[in-house]
């Protein structure tokens, strides 16, 4: 029996594909209305980025959504972008770009399979159930061919799953290992249950920080789902602008993104706000997946001791426990998270570089980096806040 031919199409907008078709590949586990494993590759999240102007013309993130069809049925898709810079990716290749251009090459534009501005691990090759092998292969080959045909320097797949990293390496892509800090729920009934798993010294430090944070002179509130209101986003936008200006020079997301997300994704979001004298003075935004709480953005208009730790880390742990989630991710970087119960975890990316000589140099670099990352994770875990017996059990 002859296998049906796979057709690869590149779409400039998600408006060209029905939400139910995309989500049949991106989040089939949510077909019954339950939460997706993560909300970031859903049609509604990616559409909010596009429709709000957070990606598209002038942003350096030009949508080139990759789709694979068999007999007219969408069997696989990927959030693919043509990139004019390396901002908003969180797995950094600035040094690669500099070296390539110093040698006379043009590193940009490049292709990026990613969720823009979102350093959260999840599937990047989105395949309809029952088409796993053929769908994954079609997307990888299609993305590489698209880069090669257009004489682009490179293709990058960031924050993919470990299985995707393994399969991509088997298909000839270069594998990269980096790290983040994640909190793991070891069946804790409440925050105090988590605290009992820590060493005495770390436990005392966390209690001290939480007491300091609570002295900011106001009240901390959690809003999610139907309790989220437009005025909450007005306040959070002020926080986000401040953080974006200090970290990136300008915020990545537009104001309209939060308005759209409020209407389409409220059930997948939790906003933790600190209110003082009738005014919201700080806040942290989390997205809620089926198993994971994803800490994404923080900001403030008043600085109070330890309020950042309270809203971003301790309140997130409490919320994850209350929602019965397995883990909380606190975003990119930050070894200071270690003392607050977040342990180092390996993250994965895949890379293809067209120039054979430059690809060889990058591969040698990645081999050394993987070894260094593995060693660093081992060392940092050993210095973690948990009692030694607890760490051994988690391993």
Coordinates of C-alpha atoms in Angstrom, one line a residue:
X1 CA 0.0 0.0 0.0
X2 CA 1.4 3.4 -1.0
X3 CA 1.8 5.9 1.8
X4 CA -0.1 9.2 1.2
X5 CA 2.2 12.1 0.4
X6 CA 2.8 14.8 3.0
X7 CA 2.2 18.4 2.0
X8 CA 4.1 21.1 3.8
X9 CA 2.6 24.6 3.9
X10 CA 3.9 27.8 5.5
X11 CA 1.3 30.2 6.8
X12 CA 1.8 33.9 7.5
X13 CA -1.1 34.1 10.0
X14 CA -3.0 31.8 12.4
X15 CA -6.1 33.3 10.9
X16 CA -5.5 30.9 8.0
X17 CA -6.1 27.8 10.1
X18 CA -9.1 26.9 12.2
X19 CA -8.4 26.8 16.0
X20 CA -9.9 23.3 16.3
X21 CA -7.4 22.0 13.7
X22 CA -4.4 23.6 15.2
X23 CA -5.4 22.6 18.8
X24 CA -6.0 19.0 17.6
X25 CA -2.2 18.9 17.2
X26 CA -1.2 21.4 19.9
X27 CA -3.3 20.2 22.9
X28 CA -5.3 17.1 22.1
X29 CA -5.5 16.3 25.8
X30 CA -7.7 19.4 26.2
X31 CA -10.3 18.3 23.7
X32 CA -12.8 17.6 26.5
X33 CA -12.5 21.2 27.8
X34 CA -9.8 20.5 30.4
X35 CA -6.6 22.4 30.7
X36 CA -3.8 21.8 28.1
X37 CA -0.4 20.6 29.3
X38 CA 0.7 24.1 28.7
X39 CA -1.3 27.0 27.2
X40 CA 1.6 28.5 25.2
X41 CA 1.2 26.6 21.9
X42 CA -2.6 26.8 21.8
X43 CA -4.2 28.7 19.0
X44 CA -5.6 31.3 21.4
X45 CA -2.2 32.1 23.0
X46 CA -0.3 32.4 19.7
X47 CA -3.2 34.3 18.2
X48 CA -3.1 36.8 21.1
X49 CA 0.5 37.4 20.3
X50 CA -0.2 38.0 16.7
X51 CA -3.4 39.9 16.9
X52 CA -2.0 42.2 19.5
X53 CA 1.0 43.1 17.4
X54 CA 3.4 41.6 19.9
X55 CA 4.8 39.5 16.9
X56 CA 4.6 40.4 13.3
X57 CA 5.9 43.4 11.3
X58 CA 8.4 45.5 13.1
X59 CA 9.0 43.1 16.0
X60 CA 11.7 40.9 14.6
X61 CA 9.3 37.9 15.0
X62 CA 7.7 37.3 11.6
X63 CA 5.2 34.3 11.7
X64 CA 5.9 31.5 9.3
X65 CA 3.7 28.8 10.9
X66 CA 4.8 25.4 9.6
X67 CA 2.0 22.9 8.8
X68 CA 2.0 19.3 7.5
X69 CA -1.1 17.8 5.7
X70 CA -1.9 14.3 4.7
X71 CA -5.0 13.8 2.4
X72 CA -6.1 17.3 3.4
X73 CA -5.9 16.6 7.1
X74 CA -3.6 18.7 9.3
X75 CA -1.4 16.1 11.0
X76 CA 1.3 18.4 12.5
X77 CA 2.2 22.0 12.9
X78 CA 4.9 24.2 14.6
X79 CA 5.1 27.8 15.8
X80 CA 7.8 28.9 13.4
X81 CA 9.1 32.5 13.1
X82 CA 11.7 34.3 10.9
X83 CA 13.9 36.2 13.3
X84 CA 15.7 39.5 12.7
X85 CA 17.5 39.4 16.0
X86 CA 18.0 37.1 19.0
X87 CA 15.8 39.0 21.6
X88 CA 13.0 37.3 23.6
X89 CA 14.4 33.8 23.2
X90 CA 16.2 33.1 26.6
X91 CA 18.5 30.4 25.1
X92 CA 21.1 32.8 23.9
X93 CA 23.1 32.6 20.6
X94 CA 24.4 36.2 20.5
X95 CA 28.0 34.9 20.6
X96 CA 27.3 32.7 17.6
X97 CA 25.8 35.6 15.7
X98 CA 28.8 37.8 16.5
X99 CA 31.3 35.1 15.4
X100 CA 29.5 34.3 12.2
X101 CA 29.2 38.0 11.2
X102 CA 32.8 38.6 12.2
X103 CA 33.7 35.9 9.7
X104 CA 31.8 37.7 7.0
X105 CA 28.5 35.8 7.1
X106 CA 24.9 37.1 7.6
X107 CA 23.4 35.4 10.7
X108 CA 20.0 37.1 10.4
X109 CA 17.4 36.4 9.4
X110 CA 17.2 33.0 11.0
X111 CA 14.3 30.6 11.7
X112 CA 13.1 29.9 15.2
X113 CA 10.6 27.2 16.3
X114 CA 9.6 28.7 19.6
X115 CA 6.9 30.4 21.7
X116 CA 7.9 34.1 21.6
X117 CA 9.1 35.6 24.9
X118 CA 8.3 32.4 26.8
X119 CA 11.1 30.3 28.3
X120 CA 8.8 27.4 29.3
X121 CA 9.4 23.8 28.2
X122 CA 6.8 22.3 26.0
X123 CA 6.2 20.5 22.7
X124 CA 7.4 22.5 19.8
X125 CA 6.6 19.9 17.1
X126 CA 2.8 19.6 17.5
X127 CA 1.6 16.3 16.1
X128 CA -2.0 14.9 15.9
X129 CA -2.3 11.7 17.9
X130 CA -1.7 8.7 15.7
X131 CA 0.8 10.5 13.4
X132 CA 3.7 10.8 15.8
X133 CA 6.6 9.5 13.7
X134 CA 5.6 10.8 10.3
X135 CA 4.4 14.2 11.7
X136 CA 7.5 14.9 13.7
X137 CA 9.8 13.9 10.8
X138 CA 7.8 16.0 8.3
X139 CA 8.1 19.1 10.5
X140 CA 11.8 18.7 11.2
X141 CA 12.6 18.1 7.5
X142 CA 10.3 20.8 6.4
X143 CA 11.9 23.4 8.7
X144 CA 15.4 22.5 7.7
X145 CA 14.5 22.6 4.0
X146 CA 12.8 26.0 4.4
X147 CA 16.0 27.4 6.0
X148 CA 18.3 25.8 3.3
X149 CA 16.1 26.8 0.3
X150 CA 16.1 30.4 1.5
X151 CA 19.8 30.4 2.3
X152 CA 19.2 31.3 5.9
X153 CA 22.1 30.8 8.4
X154 CA 20.3 28.6 10.9
X155 CA 17.3 27.0 12.5
X156 CA 16.7 26.9 16.2
X157 CA 14.1 25.0 18.3
X158 CA 14.1 26.3 21.8
X159 CA 12.6 24.9 25.1
X160 CA 11.5 21.7 23.4
X161 CA 10.9 18.5 25.4
X162 CA 13.6 16.0 26.2
X163 CA 11.9 13.5 23.8
X164 CA 11.9 16.1 21.0
X165 CA 15.6 16.8 21.7
X166 CA 16.4 13.1 21.4
X167 CA 14.5 12.6 18.2
X168 CA 15.9 15.8 16.7
X169 CA 19.4 14.7 17.4
X170 CA 18.7 11.4 15.8
X171 CA 17.7 13.4 12.7
X172 CA 20.9 15.3 12.6
X173 CA 20.1 18.4 14.6
X174 CA 22.6 19.7 17.2
X175 CA 21.4 19.3 20.8
X176 CA 21.9 22.0 23.4
X177 CA 21.4 21.7 27.2
X178 CA 20.8 24.7 29.5
X179 CA 19.1 25.0 32.9
X180 CA 16.3 26.6 34.8
X181 CA 15.0 26.4 38.4
X182 CA 11.8 24.5 39.0
X183 CA 9.9 23.7 42.2
X184 CA 8.7 20.1 42.5
X185 CA 5.5 19.2 44.4
X186 CA 6.4 16.1 46.5
X187 CA 2.8 15.6 47.5
X188 CA 2.7 18.5 50.0
X189 CA -0.6 19.1 51.6
X190 CA 0.3 22.8 52.2
X191 CA 3.2 25.3 52.3
X192 CA 4.1 24.1 55.8
X193 CA 4.5 20.5 54.4
X194 CA 7.0 21.9 51.9
X195 CA 8.8 23.8 54.7
X196 CA 9.3 20.6 56.7
X197 CA 11.2 19.1 53.8
X198 CA 13.8 21.9 54.0
X199 CA 16.9 22.2 56.2
X200 CA 16.5 24.2 59.4
X201 CA 18.6 27.1 58.2
X202 CA 16.7 27.5 54.9
X203 CA 13.4 27.1 56.7
X204 CA 14.3 30.0 59.1
X205 CA 15.4 32.2 56.2
X206 CA 12.2 31.7 54.2
X207 CA 10.0 32.4 57.3
X208 CA 12.1 35.6 57.8
X209 CA 11.6 36.7 54.2
X210 CA 7.9 36.0 54.3
X211 CA 7.5 38.1 57.5
X212 CA 9.4 40.9 55.9
X213 CA 7.3 40.8 52.8
X214 CA 4.1 40.9 54.8
X215 CA 5.2 44.1 56.4
X216 CA 4.7 46.1 53.2
X217 CA 1.6 47.6 54.7
X218 CA -1.1 46.0 52.5
X219 CA -2.8 42.8 51.4
X220 CA -1.8 40.1 48.8
X221 CA -4.6 38.8 46.6
X222 CA -4.8 36.1 44.0
X223 CA -7.1 36.5 41.0
X224 CA -7.8 33.8 38.5
X225 CA -10.5 32.9 36.0
X226 CA -13.7 34.9 36.5
X227 CA -12.3 37.0 39.3
X228 CA -9.8 38.7 36.9
X229 CA -11.1 42.1 36.0
X230 CA -9.9 44.8 33.4
X231 CA -8.6 47.1 36.2
X232 CA -6.2 44.3 37.3
X233 CA -4.6 44.4 33.9
X234 CA -4.4 48.2 34.0
X235 CA -2.3 47.9 37.2
X236 CA -0.3 45.0 35.9
X237 CA 0.5 46.8 32.6
X238 CA 2.2 49.5 34.6
X239 CA 4.3 46.9 36.4
X240 CA 5.1 45.1 33.2
X241 CA 6.2 48.3 31.5
X242 CA 8.6 49.1 34.3
X243 CA 10.2 45.7 34.3
X244 CA 10.4 45.5 30.5
X245 CA 12.0 48.9 30.2
X246 CA 14.7 47.9 32.7
X247 CA 15.3 44.4 31.4
X248 CA 14.9 44.7 27.6
X249 CA 14.8 48.4 26.9
X250 CA 11.1 48.1 25.9
X251 CA 8.3 45.6 26.8
X252 CA 8.0 42.7 24.4
X253 CA 4.2 42.4 24.8
X254 CA 1.8 45.2 23.8
X255 CA -1.1 46.4 26.1
X256 CA -3.6 44.8 23.7
X257 CA -2.1 41.3 24.4
X258 CA -3.4 41.4 28.0
X259 CA -6.8 42.6 26.8
X260 CA -7.1 39.7 24.3
X261 CA -5.8 37.2 26.8
X262 CA -8.3 38.4 29.4
X263 CA -11.1 37.4 27.1
X264 CA -9.7 34.2 25.7
X265 CA -7.4 32.7 28.4
X266 CA -8.6 33.9 31.8
X267 CA -9.1 30.3 33.0
X268 CA -5.4 29.7 32.3
X269 CA -4.0 32.7 34.2
X270 CA -3.5 33.7 37.8
X271 CA -2.5 37.2 38.8
X272 CA -1.0 37.7 42.2
X273 CA -1.3 41.4 43.3
X274 CA -0.1 43.4 46.3
X275 CA -2.5 46.2 47.3
X276 CA -1.5 49.0 49.6
X277 CA -3.6 52.1 50.5
X278 CA -6.2 51.2 47.8
X279 CA -3.6 50.9 45.1
X280 CA -1.9 47.9 43.5
X281 CA 1.8 48.3 44.0
X282 CA 3.3 45.0 42.7
X283 CA 2.2 41.9 40.8
X284 CA 3.2 38.6 39.3
X285 CA 1.5 36.8 36.4
X286 CA 1.3 33.1 36.2
X287 CA -0.1 30.8 33.5
X288 CA -1.8 27.5 34.6
X289 CA -1.2 24.3 32.7
X290 CA -2.5 20.8 33.4
X291 CA 0.5 19.9 35.6
X292 CA 2.5 23.1 35.9
X293 CA 2.3 26.6 37.1
X294 CA 4.3 28.9 34.9
X295 CA 5.6 32.1 36.5
X296 CA 6.0 34.6 33.7
X297 CA 6.1 38.3 34.6
X298 CA 6.7 40.4 37.6
X299 CA 6.8 44.2 38.2
X300 CA 6.2 46.8 40.8
X301 CA 5.8 50.6 41.3
X302 CA 6.9 50.5 45.0
X303 CA 9.9 48.6 46.3
X304 CA 9.4 46.6 49.6
X305 CA 11.8 44.1 51.1
X306 CA 11.3 40.5 49.9
X307 CA 8.0 41.3 48.2
X308 CA 9.4 40.0 44.9
X309 CA 10.3 36.6 46.6
X310 CA 6.8 36.5 48.2
X311 CA 4.8 37.1 45.0
X312 CA 6.9 35.2 42.5
X313 CA 8.1 32.2 44.5
X314 CA 6.3 31.6 47.8
X315 CA 2.8 32.6 46.6
X316 CA 3.4 30.5 43.4
X317 CA 4.3 27.4 45.6
X318 CA 1.1 27.9 47.6
X319 CA -1.0 28.3 44.5
X320 CA 0.6 25.2 42.8
X321 CA -0.2 23.1 45.9
X322 CA -3.8 24.5 46.1
X323 CA -4.4 23.6 42.4
X324 CA -2.8 20.1 42.8
X325 CA -0.1 20.8 40.3
X326 CA 3.2 18.9 40.1
X327 CA 5.6 21.8 39.7
X328 CA 6.1 25.5 39.5
X329 CA 8.5 27.0 36.9
X330 CA 9.9 30.4 37.7
X331 CA 11.1 31.5 34.3
X332 CA 14.7 31.9 33.0
X333 CA 17.9 32.1 35.0
X334 CA 18.3 33.1 38.7
X335 CA 20.4 31.0 41.1
X336 CA 18.8 33.0 43.9
X337 CA 15.8 30.7 43.3
X338 CA 17.7 27.8 44.7
X339 CA 17.5 29.0 48.3
X340 CA 13.7 29.3 47.9
X341 CA 13.0 25.7 47.0
X342 CA 13.5 25.8 43.2
X343 CA 16.0 23.1 42.1
X344 CA 18.0 23.2 38.8
X345 CA 16.5 21.3 35.9
X346 CA 17.9 20.7 32.4
X347 CA 16.2 22.4 29.5
X348 CA 16.7 21.5 25.9
X349 CA 17.0 23.1 22.4
X350 CA 17.9 21.9 18.9
X351 CA 20.0 23.7 16.3
X352 CA 20.8 23.5 12.6
X353 CA 23.5 25.6 10.9
X354 CA 23.9 25.7 7.2
X355 CA 27.6 26.4 7.0
X356 CA 29.4 23.1 7.7
X357 CA 32.6 24.7 9.2
X358 CA 30.6 26.9 11.5
X359 CA 28.3 24.0 12.4
X360 CA 31.3 22.0 13.4
X361 CA 32.6 24.7 15.7
X362 CA 29.2 25.1 17.3
X363 CA 28.9 21.4 17.8
X364 CA 32.2 21.3 19.7
X365 CA 31.1 24.2 21.8
X366 CA 27.8 22.4 22.6
X367 CA 29.6 19.2 23.7
X368 CA 31.6 21.2 26.2
X369 CA 28.6 23.2 27.3
X370 CA 26.5 20.0 27.9
X371 CA 29.2 18.6 30.2
X372 CA 29.4 21.9 32.1
X373 CA 25.7 22.1 32.5
X374 CA 25.4 18.6 33.8
X375 CA 28.1 19.3 36.4
X376 CA 26.6 22.6 37.4
X377 CA 23.2 21.0 38.0
X378 CA 24.7 18.3 40.1
X379 CA 26.7 20.9 42.2
X380 CA 23.7 23.2 42.6
X381 CA 21.4 20.4 43.6
X382 CA 23.8 19.4 46.3
X383 CA 23.7 23.0 47.6
X384 CA 19.9 23.0 47.5
X385 CA 17.7 23.9 50.5
X386 CA 16.3 20.4 51.1
X387 CA 17.4 18.1 53.8
X388 CA 19.9 15.7 52.2
X389 CA 17.6 12.7 52.5
X390 CA 14.9 14.7 50.7
X391 CA 17.1 15.5 47.8
X392 CA 18.1 11.8 47.4
X393 CA 14.4 10.8 47.4
X394 CA 13.6 13.3 44.6
X395 CA 16.5 12.1 42.5

